[in-house]
DNA sequence: ACTCTCACG
DNA sequence: ACGTACGTGAGAGTT
């Protein structure tokens, strides 16, 4: 058939808008056709081109791209149920023109930004990988999830009754407003900060009160279980295919401004793991009979990237010697030997390491660690004395952002920081933190994307059957 | 549509 | 939450 031939032959270049969507829902290519396509760069997608050009733009619909280029839309949209063949043909012709014009425009932009290699050798092949992962889906143990739902409902009902009894009235615990009224007005508990709309009932505020007041402990327990029940049990069950028992997430390859992917309907990148109940939720994700789930993740990839891009000798040495990085940081910041680092010192060093990558202030560190701002300042000062090139890297990055308006990753992915020269201090400092973080978070995204593309090709080449099914930022999950 | 809260890396 | 730690998506309540 001429159409199949056209799709297969790589001398005919194909330009799309939302290639991953096409591959997931409409276009079935054989694996050998996909290998040919990747090698010859036969498919190019204007949605991804526009994302690489400005990953903060948010809307990459064809309509939006057309308006950006000043192309007015002529064909009138007609309600699907009333559309005639002629209506459909008119819209499709217009889409074809828009895709062509957008391609010609963004091609020049990406070339100017030196993004062509990232586009053709990483992002385009990745669209094929992601489409294949989405189509395969993740198997869910529905019966187990239903049992868990019943168990959660029982526990929630008991907590509910206890909370009503301690409050002396029945109210909607899920309403922050009603909860604030009960805790901080009726029961006169000391309130923490306020939100725009009332008293804050966020977990960190409630945790400070929990040791003194049983009702607060019960509310925190209620919150944890209610979150798991609504989002991860009921939410997931609604999205499971009743025939195949699989959920099929959608990865957004043009969503996150740093170059990360995101995942929705369901979001499979935020499945619980930290709490005991969370781990029980995770057990609902299974492999078919005769298979197992296998997960492989990078160790401290962001801090390794920080070591690499800063060139800090102490940080590089720590990684080259295979040291536990948080223990090493604790020894350096608290001026003890690695042997003398206590669990609590390591915990504090871990908070410091995360904070560094996020551009944290002494205020933020003090809040997180529950220490004074003076103490936090001393920690940060010690850190930068021990890792001086990290400080230089941060200063250099902010200066680059100020001078050029953008920052980049290892593979030249670019993010513009529109607030970086703002006269509004708050906005400017927020842009500075984003500038510090993006090259690190974004380079990690570059690295795992390259890994995904290489692994996928290599698995095909060897005819190995293990199936890559999820990416969780620094982790790949396989059905094996 | 917005706010608050909270799950993940 | 905020001026004060990056990046996401989702559910519930409220308007
Ligand atoms: Mg890891
Ligand atoms: Mg939101």
Short mmCIF file of C-alpha atoms (C1' of nucleotides) and ligand atoms in Angstrom, two decimals:
data_model
loop_
_atom_site.label_atom_id
_atom_site.label_comp_id
_atom_site.label_asym_id
_atom_site.label_seq_id
_atom_site.Cartn_x
_atom_site.Cartn_y
_atom_site.Cartn_z
CA UNK A 1 0.00 0.00 0.00
CA UNK A 2 1.36 3.38 -0.99
CA UNK A 3 0.59 4.91 2.45
CA UNK A 4 2.50 2.25 4.40
CA UNK A 5 5.33 2.59 1.92
CA UNK A 6 5.37 6.34 2.39
CA UNK A 7 5.58 5.98 6.16
CA UNK A 8 8.34 3.40 5.95
CA UNK A 9 10.62 5.02 3.39
CA UNK A 10 13.02 7.31 5.19
CA UNK A 11 13.94 9.36 2.13
CA UNK A 12 10.49 10.93 2.51
CA UNK A 13 10.72 13.13 5.63
CA UNK A 14 7.64 13.34 7.81
CA UNK A 15 6.83 16.51 9.79
CA UNK A 16 4.17 16.15 12.49
CA UNK A 17 2.46 17.94 15.31
CA UNK A 18 2.36 15.59 18.33
CA UNK A 19 4.24 12.61 16.92
CA UNK A 20 3.95 10.69 20.20
CA UNK A 21 0.16 11.01 20.11
CA UNK A 22 0.10 9.76 16.52
CA UNK A 23 2.30 6.80 17.37
CA UNK A 24 0.29 5.96 20.46
CA UNK A 25 -3.16 6.17 18.94
CA UNK A 26 -2.99 5.90 15.17
CA UNK A 27 0.27 4.96 13.53
CA UNK A 28 1.63 1.50 14.00
CA UNK A 29 5.16 1.16 12.70
CA UNK A 30 7.09 -2.08 12.74
CA UNK A 31 10.15 -2.13 14.94
CA UNK A 32 12.44 -2.25 11.94
CA UNK A 33 10.66 0.79 10.45
CA UNK A 34 11.22 2.60 13.72
CA UNK A 35 14.91 1.73 13.69
CA UNK A 36 15.17 3.07 10.13
CA UNK A 37 13.28 6.19 11.12
CA UNK A 38 15.58 6.91 14.07
CA UNK A 39 18.76 6.34 12.09
CA UNK A 40 17.69 8.56 9.20
CA UNK A 41 15.98 11.28 11.27
CA UNK A 42 12.92 10.76 9.13
CA UNK A 43 10.37 12.22 11.56
CA UNK A 44 10.41 15.72 12.99
CA UNK A 45 7.79 17.20 15.27
CA UNK A 46 6.95 20.90 15.46
CA UNK A 47 5.43 20.62 18.93
CA UNK A 48 8.77 19.44 20.32
CA UNK A 49 10.61 22.04 18.26
CA UNK A 50 8.50 24.79 19.82
CA UNK A 51 9.09 23.33 23.29
CA UNK A 52 12.86 23.32 22.84
CA UNK A 53 12.69 26.89 21.58
CA UNK A 54 10.89 28.04 24.74
CA UNK A 55 10.09 25.36 27.31
CA UNK A 56 8.15 27.79 29.54
CA UNK A 57 5.58 28.65 26.87
CA UNK A 58 3.15 26.01 28.10
CA UNK A 59 0.82 25.92 25.10
CA UNK A 60 2.16 24.25 21.96
CA UNK A 61 -1.16 23.54 20.28
CA UNK A 62 -1.06 23.98 16.52
CA UNK A 63 -3.47 26.91 16.88
CA UNK A 64 -1.05 28.59 19.28
CA UNK A 65 1.97 28.01 17.02
CA UNK A 66 0.02 29.43 14.09
CA UNK A 67 -0.89 32.55 16.04
CA UNK A 68 2.74 32.93 17.16
CA UNK A 69 3.74 33.07 13.51
CA UNK A 70 0.95 35.51 12.70
CA UNK A 71 -0.96 33.03 10.59
CA UNK A 72 -4.69 33.56 10.78
CA UNK A 73 -6.94 30.56 10.91
CA UNK A 74 -9.49 30.54 8.14
CA UNK A 75 -11.27 27.21 8.23
CA UNK A 76 -14.08 27.39 10.75
CA UNK A 77 -14.25 24.72 13.43
CA UNK A 78 -17.41 22.66 13.13
CA UNK A 79 -18.86 20.53 15.92
CA UNK A 80 -17.70 16.94 15.38
CA UNK A 81 -21.24 15.58 15.15
CA UNK A 82 -22.19 18.01 12.35
CA UNK A 83 -18.90 18.08 10.43
CA UNK A 84 -19.06 17.13 6.78
CA UNK A 85 -16.19 15.58 4.86
CA UNK A 86 -15.54 18.98 3.33
CA UNK A 87 -15.27 20.57 6.80
CA UNK A 88 -12.78 17.94 7.85
CA UNK A 89 -10.77 18.26 4.69
CA UNK A 90 -10.59 22.04 5.12
CA UNK A 91 -9.26 21.72 8.70
CA UNK A 92 -6.74 19.07 7.71
CA UNK A 93 -5.43 21.14 4.81
CA UNK A 94 -5.05 24.08 7.12
CA UNK A 95 -3.21 21.96 9.69
CA UNK A 96 -0.85 20.74 6.99
CA UNK A 97 -0.04 24.32 6.00
CA UNK A 98 0.45 25.37 9.64
CA UNK A 99 2.76 22.44 10.35
CA UNK A 100 4.82 23.24 7.27
CA UNK A 101 5.16 26.94 8.12
CA UNK A 102 5.92 26.24 11.78
CA UNK A 103 8.57 23.74 10.74
CA UNK A 104 10.33 26.18 8.46
CA UNK A 105 10.35 28.83 11.18
CA UNK A 106 11.43 26.69 14.15
CA UNK A 107 14.09 24.92 12.08
CA UNK A 108 15.98 28.19 11.79
CA UNK A 109 15.43 29.01 15.49
CA UNK A 110 16.73 25.63 16.70
CA UNK A 111 19.71 25.91 14.41
CA UNK A 112 20.53 29.38 15.80
CA UNK A 113 20.24 27.98 19.34
CA UNK A 114 22.42 24.97 18.53
CA UNK A 115 19.57 22.65 19.54
CA UNK A 116 19.35 20.62 16.35
CA UNK A 117 21.36 17.69 17.67
CA UNK A 118 19.36 17.46 20.89
CA UNK A 119 16.18 17.62 18.82
CA UNK A 120 17.04 15.00 16.21
CA UNK A 121 19.15 12.54 18.19
CA UNK A 122 17.43 12.66 21.59
CA UNK A 123 13.94 14.16 21.61
CA UNK A 124 12.67 12.70 18.32
CA UNK A 125 13.82 9.15 19.04
CA UNK A 126 12.44 9.56 22.56
CA UNK A 127 8.95 10.20 21.16
CA UNK A 128 9.01 6.67 19.74
CA UNK A 129 10.19 5.23 23.04
CA UNK A 130 7.54 7.07 25.07
CA UNK A 131 4.73 6.13 22.68
CA UNK A 132 5.71 2.50 23.03
CA UNK A 133 5.81 2.78 26.84
CA UNK A 134 2.39 4.45 26.95
CA UNK A 135 0.86 1.80 24.69
CA UNK A 136 2.23 -1.04 26.76
CA UNK A 137 0.89 0.32 30.07
CA UNK A 138 1.33 -0.86 33.62
CA UNK A 139 -0.52 -3.85 35.05
CA UNK A 140 -2.64 -3.25 38.17
CA UNK A 141 -3.83 -5.75 40.77
CA UNK A 142 -7.44 -4.60 40.88
CA UNK A 143 -8.59 -7.06 43.53
CA UNK A 144 -5.75 -6.09 45.85
CA UNK A 145 -6.57 -2.40 45.34
CA UNK A 146 -10.24 -3.02 46.21
CA UNK A 147 -9.23 -4.77 49.42
CA UNK A 148 -6.95 -1.89 50.25
CA UNK A 149 -9.82 0.52 49.60
CA UNK A 150 -12.04 -1.36 52.06
CA UNK A 151 -9.31 -1.35 54.66
CA UNK A 152 -8.69 2.36 54.17
CA UNK A 153 -12.41 3.10 54.43
CA UNK A 154 -12.63 1.26 57.73
CA UNK A 155 -9.63 3.10 59.14
CA UNK A 156 -10.98 6.42 57.85
CA UNK A 157 -14.39 5.88 59.46
CA UNK A 158 -12.75 5.20 62.83
CA UNK A 159 -10.55 8.27 62.58
CA UNK A 160 -13.55 10.34 61.54
CA UNK A 161 -15.57 9.32 64.60
CA UNK A 162 -12.63 9.98 66.92
CA UNK A 163 -12.07 13.43 65.42
CA UNK A 164 -15.78 14.34 65.75
CA UNK A 165 -15.75 13.20 69.37
CA UNK A 166 -12.64 15.23 70.22
CA UNK A 167 -14.07 18.25 68.36
CA UNK A 168 -17.49 17.93 69.94
CA UNK A 169 -19.15 18.26 66.53
CA UNK A 170 -19.34 16.75 63.07
CA UNK A 171 -17.75 18.72 60.25
CA UNK A 172 -15.96 18.18 56.93
CA UNK A 173 -12.39 17.33 57.90
CA UNK A 174 -11.34 17.70 54.26
CA UNK A 175 -12.29 21.37 54.25
CA UNK A 176 -9.28 23.43 55.38
CA UNK A 177 -11.70 26.22 56.28
CA UNK A 178 -13.94 24.11 58.51
CA UNK A 179 -10.90 22.37 60.00
CA UNK A 180 -9.26 25.71 60.79
CA UNK A 181 -12.46 26.97 62.39
CA UNK A 182 -12.70 23.89 64.64
CA UNK A 183 -9.01 23.74 65.64
CA UNK A 184 -8.15 27.41 65.98
CA UNK A 185 -11.48 29.02 66.94
CA UNK A 186 -13.69 26.49 68.69
CA UNK A 187 -10.85 24.57 70.38
CA UNK A 188 -8.58 27.64 70.60
CA UNK A 189 -5.41 25.78 69.59
CA UNK A 190 -2.48 28.10 68.89
CA UNK A 191 -2.48 28.77 65.18
CA UNK A 192 0.64 29.06 63.05
CA UNK A 193 0.86 31.13 59.89
CA UNK A 194 -2.16 32.25 57.91
CA UNK A 195 -3.01 31.71 54.28
CA UNK A 196 -4.73 34.21 52.02
CA UNK A 197 -8.03 32.71 53.07
CA UNK A 198 -7.58 31.78 56.73
CA UNK A 199 -5.51 29.66 59.07
CA UNK A 200 -2.98 27.30 57.54
CA UNK A 201 -3.69 23.66 58.27
CA UNK A 202 -0.70 22.35 56.30
CA UNK A 203 1.13 19.31 57.64
CA UNK A 204 4.16 21.18 58.98
CA UNK A 205 1.88 23.49 61.01
CA UNK A 206 -0.16 20.59 62.38
CA UNK A 207 2.96 18.54 63.16
CA UNK A 208 4.10 21.24 65.58
CA UNK A 209 0.81 20.85 67.49
CA UNK A 210 0.43 17.09 67.27
CA UNK A 211 2.45 16.18 70.41
CA UNK A 212 0.11 18.33 72.53
CA UNK A 213 -3.27 17.58 70.97
CA UNK A 214 -4.62 14.18 70.03
CA UNK A 215 -7.12 15.63 67.55
CA UNK A 216 -4.25 17.04 65.49
CA UNK A 217 -2.51 13.66 65.35
CA UNK A 218 -5.76 12.07 64.20
CA UNK A 219 -6.27 14.76 61.54
CA UNK A 220 -2.77 14.11 60.19
CA UNK A 221 -3.50 10.38 60.06
CA UNK A 222 -6.84 11.09 58.40
CA UNK A 223 -5.16 13.31 55.82
CA UNK A 224 -2.58 10.67 54.92
CA UNK A 225 -5.15 7.92 54.42
CA UNK A 226 -7.65 10.17 52.63
CA UNK A 227 -4.94 11.28 50.18
CA UNK A 228 -4.00 7.68 49.42
CA UNK A 229 -7.62 6.56 49.09
CA UNK A 230 -8.81 9.38 46.84
CA UNK A 231 -5.79 9.83 44.58
CA UNK A 232 -4.17 6.42 44.43
CA UNK A 233 -6.94 3.91 45.07
CA UNK A 234 -10.15 5.41 43.70
CA UNK A 235 -8.28 7.53 41.16
CA UNK A 236 -6.32 4.60 39.82
CA UNK A 237 -9.29 2.21 39.74
CA UNK A 238 -11.17 4.70 37.57
CA UNK A 239 -8.37 4.63 35.00
CA UNK A 240 -7.73 0.88 34.80
CA UNK A 241 -8.79 -0.80 31.59
CA UNK A 242 -11.26 -3.43 32.89
CA UNK A 243 -10.26 -5.90 30.17
CA UNK A 244 -6.47 -5.66 30.30
CA UNK A 245 -6.13 -4.43 33.92
CA UNK A 246 -3.58 -1.91 32.70
CA UNK A 247 -3.28 1.85 33.12
CA UNK A 248 -1.77 3.87 30.30
CA UNK A 249 -0.20 7.10 31.48
CA UNK A 250 0.52 10.00 29.15
CA UNK A 251 4.02 11.36 29.33
CA UNK A 252 4.21 15.05 28.54
CA UNK A 253 7.38 15.56 26.55
CA UNK A 254 6.71 19.27 26.17
CA UNK A 255 5.64 20.16 29.67
CA UNK A 256 8.31 20.73 32.28
CA UNK A 257 10.42 23.85 31.80
CA UNK A 258 13.63 22.10 32.90
CA UNK A 259 13.46 19.33 30.29
CA UNK A 260 11.96 16.73 32.57
CA UNK A 261 9.00 14.65 31.52
CA UNK A 262 5.75 14.72 33.39
CA UNK A 263 3.08 12.05 33.63
CA UNK A 264 -0.70 12.28 33.86
CA UNK A 265 -3.93 10.27 33.81
CA UNK A 266 -2.67 8.64 35.87
CA UNK A 267 0.45 10.35 37.09
CA UNK A 268 2.76 7.36 37.54
CA UNK A 269 5.68 9.53 38.62
CA UNK A 270 4.29 10.24 42.10
CA UNK A 271 3.16 6.83 43.27
CA UNK A 272 3.61 6.67 47.08
CA UNK A 273 6.66 4.98 48.56
CA UNK A 274 7.75 6.95 51.64
CA UNK A 275 5.13 5.86 54.19
CA UNK A 276 4.12 2.32 55.19
CA UNK A 277 0.64 2.81 53.71
CA UNK A 278 2.33 4.23 50.62
CA UNK A 279 4.40 1.08 50.18
CA UNK A 280 1.19 -0.95 50.37
CA UNK A 281 -0.27 1.13 47.52
CA UNK A 282 2.81 0.41 45.46
CA UNK A 283 2.20 -3.33 45.73
CA UNK A 284 -0.84 -2.88 43.48
CA UNK A 285 1.59 -2.34 40.58
CA UNK A 286 2.48 -5.77 39.29
CA UNK A 287 3.99 -7.70 36.39
CA UNK A 288 2.12 -10.39 34.45
CA UNK A 289 2.60 -14.01 35.41
CA UNK A 290 6.13 -15.16 34.60
CA UNK A 291 7.43 -11.60 34.68
CA UNK A 292 8.79 -9.24 37.31
CA UNK A 293 9.09 -5.49 37.63
CA UNK A 294 12.69 -4.31 37.61
CA UNK A 295 13.69 -0.80 38.55
CA UNK A 296 17.08 0.84 37.98
CA UNK A 297 17.89 4.32 39.19
CA UNK A 298 20.83 6.69 39.18
CA UNK A 299 22.63 7.34 42.45
CA UNK A 300 22.70 11.04 43.39
CA UNK A 301 22.61 12.09 39.77
CA UNK A 302 21.96 15.76 40.50
CA UNK A 303 24.84 16.09 42.97
CA UNK A 304 27.13 14.26 40.53
CA UNK A 305 26.15 16.77 37.86
CA UNK A 306 26.85 19.59 40.30
CA UNK A 307 30.32 18.12 40.88
CA UNK A 308 30.86 17.87 37.13
CA UNK A 309 29.65 21.33 36.09
CA UNK A 310 31.30 23.11 39.02
CA UNK A 311 34.52 21.12 38.80
CA UNK A 312 34.76 21.27 42.57
CA UNK A 313 37.67 19.00 43.52
CA UNK A 314 36.32 17.94 46.92
CA UNK A 315 32.91 17.03 45.53
CA UNK A 316 34.40 15.21 42.51
CA UNK A 317 36.79 13.29 44.75
CA UNK A 318 33.99 12.21 47.04
CA UNK A 319 32.16 10.67 44.08
CA UNK A 320 35.29 9.22 42.51
CA UNK A 321 36.07 7.45 45.79
CA UNK A 322 32.55 6.09 45.99
CA UNK A 323 31.82 7.86 49.25
CA UNK A 324 28.34 8.28 50.71
CA UNK A 325 27.84 11.88 49.67
CA UNK A 326 25.64 12.98 52.57
CA UNK A 327 28.06 11.48 55.09
CA UNK A 328 30.93 13.24 53.31
CA UNK A 329 29.08 16.56 53.37
CA UNK A 330 28.27 16.09 57.06
CA UNK A 331 31.93 15.42 57.87
CA UNK A 332 32.95 18.53 55.93
CA UNK A 333 30.27 20.89 57.23
CA UNK A 334 30.39 19.75 60.87
CA UNK A 335 34.17 19.31 60.83
CA UNK A 336 34.38 15.71 62.02
CA UNK A 337 35.73 12.54 60.44
CA UNK A 338 33.45 10.37 58.31
CA UNK A 339 33.43 7.81 61.18
CA UNK A 340 32.14 10.39 63.61
CA UNK A 341 29.13 11.40 61.53
CA UNK A 342 25.92 10.57 63.42
CA UNK A 343 22.60 9.71 61.80
CA UNK A 344 21.30 13.16 62.67
CA UNK A 345 24.34 14.89 61.19
CA UNK A 346 23.86 12.91 57.99
CA UNK A 347 20.17 13.84 57.92
CA UNK A 348 21.04 17.53 58.25
CA UNK A 349 23.72 17.27 55.56
CA UNK A 350 21.18 15.69 53.22
CA UNK A 351 18.88 18.68 53.72
CA UNK A 352 21.84 20.97 53.00
CA UNK A 353 22.71 19.09 49.80
CA UNK A 354 19.15 19.32 48.53
CA UNK A 355 19.01 22.96 49.51
CA UNK A 356 22.15 23.78 47.56
CA UNK A 357 20.69 22.32 44.38
CA UNK A 358 17.53 24.40 44.90
CA UNK A 359 19.31 27.69 45.64
CA UNK A 360 18.11 27.81 49.22
CA UNK A 361 18.58 30.69 51.64
CA UNK A 362 19.66 30.54 55.27
CA UNK A 363 16.01 31.23 56.13
CA UNK A 364 14.86 28.21 54.15
CA UNK A 365 17.49 25.93 55.64
CA UNK A 366 16.64 27.14 59.15
CA UNK A 367 12.94 26.38 58.53
CA UNK A 368 13.68 22.91 57.20
CA UNK A 369 16.04 21.96 60.00
CA UNK A 370 14.25 23.77 62.81
CA UNK A 371 17.38 25.71 63.74
CA UNK A 372 18.12 29.43 64.03
CA UNK A 373 18.92 31.43 60.94
CA UNK A 374 22.36 32.22 62.40
CA UNK A 375 23.07 28.53 62.77
CA UNK A 376 21.87 27.89 59.21
CA UNK A 377 24.15 30.67 57.98
CA UNK A 378 27.12 28.97 59.61
CA UNK A 379 26.25 25.65 57.93
CA UNK A 380 26.07 27.32 54.52
CA UNK A 381 29.31 29.20 55.11
CA UNK A 382 31.05 25.94 56.08
CA UNK A 383 29.62 24.23 53.02
CA UNK A 384 30.95 26.85 50.62
CA UNK A 385 34.34 26.94 52.34
CA UNK A 386 34.62 23.19 51.78
CA UNK A 387 33.19 23.27 48.25
CA UNK A 388 34.34 26.67 46.92
CA UNK A 389 33.77 25.89 43.26
CA UNK A 390 30.13 25.15 43.96
CA UNK A 391 29.79 28.72 45.13
CA UNK A 392 31.60 29.94 42.02
CA UNK A 393 29.34 27.82 39.84
CA UNK A 394 26.22 29.33 41.40
CA UNK A 395 27.55 32.86 40.97
CA UNK A 396 28.62 32.17 37.38
CA UNK A 397 25.25 30.68 36.52
CA UNK A 398 23.28 33.63 37.90
CA UNK A 399 25.58 36.05 36.07
CA UNK A 400 25.09 34.17 32.82
CA UNK A 401 21.34 34.28 33.29
CA UNK A 402 21.48 38.01 34.04
CA UNK A 403 23.63 38.76 30.98
CA UNK A 404 21.94 36.46 28.43
CA UNK A 405 18.48 35.91 29.88
CA UNK A 406 18.77 32.13 29.85
CA UNK A 407 20.62 29.11 31.24
CA UNK A 408 21.48 25.79 29.59
CA UNK A 409 22.08 22.11 30.29
CA UNK A 410 24.91 19.78 29.26
CA UNK A 411 23.10 19.10 25.97
CA UNK A 412 22.38 22.83 25.38
CA UNK A 413 18.74 22.65 26.34
CA UNK A 414 17.77 26.22 27.14
CA UNK A 415 15.44 27.91 29.62
CA UNK A 416 14.78 31.65 29.61
CA UNK A 417 14.43 33.27 33.04
CA UNK A 418 12.09 36.12 32.40
CA UNK A 419 12.26 37.52 35.93
CA UNK A 420 16.05 37.50 36.19
CA UNK A 421 16.47 41.28 35.78
CA UNK A 422 13.19 42.25 37.42
CA UNK A 423 13.15 45.22 39.78
CA UNK A 424 10.85 43.14 41.99
CA UNK A 425 13.28 41.50 44.41
CA UNK A 426 11.05 38.54 45.12
CA UNK A 427 10.56 37.80 41.43
CA UNK A 428 14.26 38.29 40.70
CA UNK A 429 15.36 35.95 43.49
CA UNK A 430 12.85 33.31 42.39
CA UNK A 431 14.35 33.50 38.88
CA UNK A 432 17.84 33.14 40.35
CA UNK A 433 16.85 29.96 42.18
CA UNK A 434 15.30 28.55 39.02
CA UNK A 435 18.52 29.49 37.17
CA UNK A 436 20.65 27.57 39.65
CA UNK A 437 18.41 24.52 39.54
CA UNK A 438 17.58 24.20 35.84
CA UNK A 439 21.05 23.26 34.53
CA UNK A 440 21.25 20.54 37.17
CA UNK A 441 17.73 19.14 36.96
CA UNK A 442 17.74 19.60 33.18
CA UNK A 443 21.10 17.90 32.64
CA UNK A 444 19.83 14.94 34.65
CA UNK A 445 16.83 14.89 32.29
CA UNK A 446 19.19 15.00 29.28
CA UNK A 447 21.18 12.06 30.62
CA UNK A 448 18.26 9.75 31.33
CA UNK A 449 16.65 10.63 27.97
CA UNK A 450 19.85 9.62 26.15
CA UNK A 451 19.93 6.43 28.20
CA UNK A 452 16.33 5.62 27.27
CA UNK A 453 16.98 6.07 23.55
CA UNK A 454 20.17 3.99 23.62
CA UNK A 455 18.63 1.24 25.73
CA UNK A 456 15.58 1.03 23.50
CA UNK A 457 17.69 0.71 20.33
CA UNK A 458 20.02 -1.77 21.95
CA UNK A 459 17.16 -3.93 23.21
CA UNK A 460 15.75 -4.04 19.68
CA UNK A 461 19.10 -4.85 18.16
CA UNK A 462 19.63 -7.77 20.55
CA UNK A 463 16.01 -8.85 20.28
CA UNK A 464 15.66 -8.79 24.06
CA UNK A 465 12.13 -8.85 25.35
CA UNK A 466 12.33 -6.84 28.57
CA UNK A 467 10.05 -3.83 28.20
CA UNK A 468 10.82 -0.32 29.45
CA UNK A 469 7.50 0.90 30.87
CA UNK A 470 8.09 3.92 33.14
CA UNK A 471 10.51 6.76 33.69
CA UNK A 472 10.50 8.49 37.06
CA UNK A 473 13.10 11.24 36.55
CA UNK A 474 16.16 9.28 37.67
CA UNK A 475 14.68 5.80 37.39
CA UNK A 476 13.57 3.38 34.69
CA UNK A 477 11.02 0.67 35.44
CA UNK A 478 10.95 -2.44 33.29
CA UNK A 479 8.59 -5.36 32.86
CA UNK A 480 10.95 -8.31 32.56
"C1'" DA B 1 -11.19 28.87 38.10
"C1'" DC B 2 -8.93 29.32 42.14
"C1'" DT B 3 -7.05 27.74 46.67
"C1'" DC B 4 -5.12 24.53 49.65
"C1'" DT B 5 -3.03 20.42 50.40
"C1'" DC B 6 0.11 16.63 49.37
"C1'" DA B 7 2.07 12.62 46.50
"C1'" DC B 8 6.77 11.99 43.91
"C1'" DG B 9 12.05 13.05 42.22
"C1'" DA C 1 3.18 30.33 53.54
"C1'" DC C 2 6.26 33.47 52.66
"C1'" DG C 3 10.24 37.52 50.49
"C1'" DT C 4 12.77 33.21 52.13
"C1'" DA C 5 14.05 25.46 48.32
"C1'" DC C 6 13.56 23.40 42.29
"C1'" DG C 7 10.26 20.63 39.12
"C1'" DT C 8 5.62 18.33 38.56
"C1'" DG C 9 -0.14 16.47 38.75
"C1'" DA C 10 -4.38 15.46 41.31
"C1'" DG C 11 -8.29 15.67 44.61
"C1'" DA C 12 -11.38 18.27 47.36
"C1'" DG C 13 -13.52 22.45 48.75
"C1'" DT C 14 -15.01 26.89 47.58
"C1'" DT C 15 -16.64 30.57 44.66
MG1 LIG D 1 18.20 7.31 43.18
MG1 LIG D 2 -2.65 23.40 40.84
#
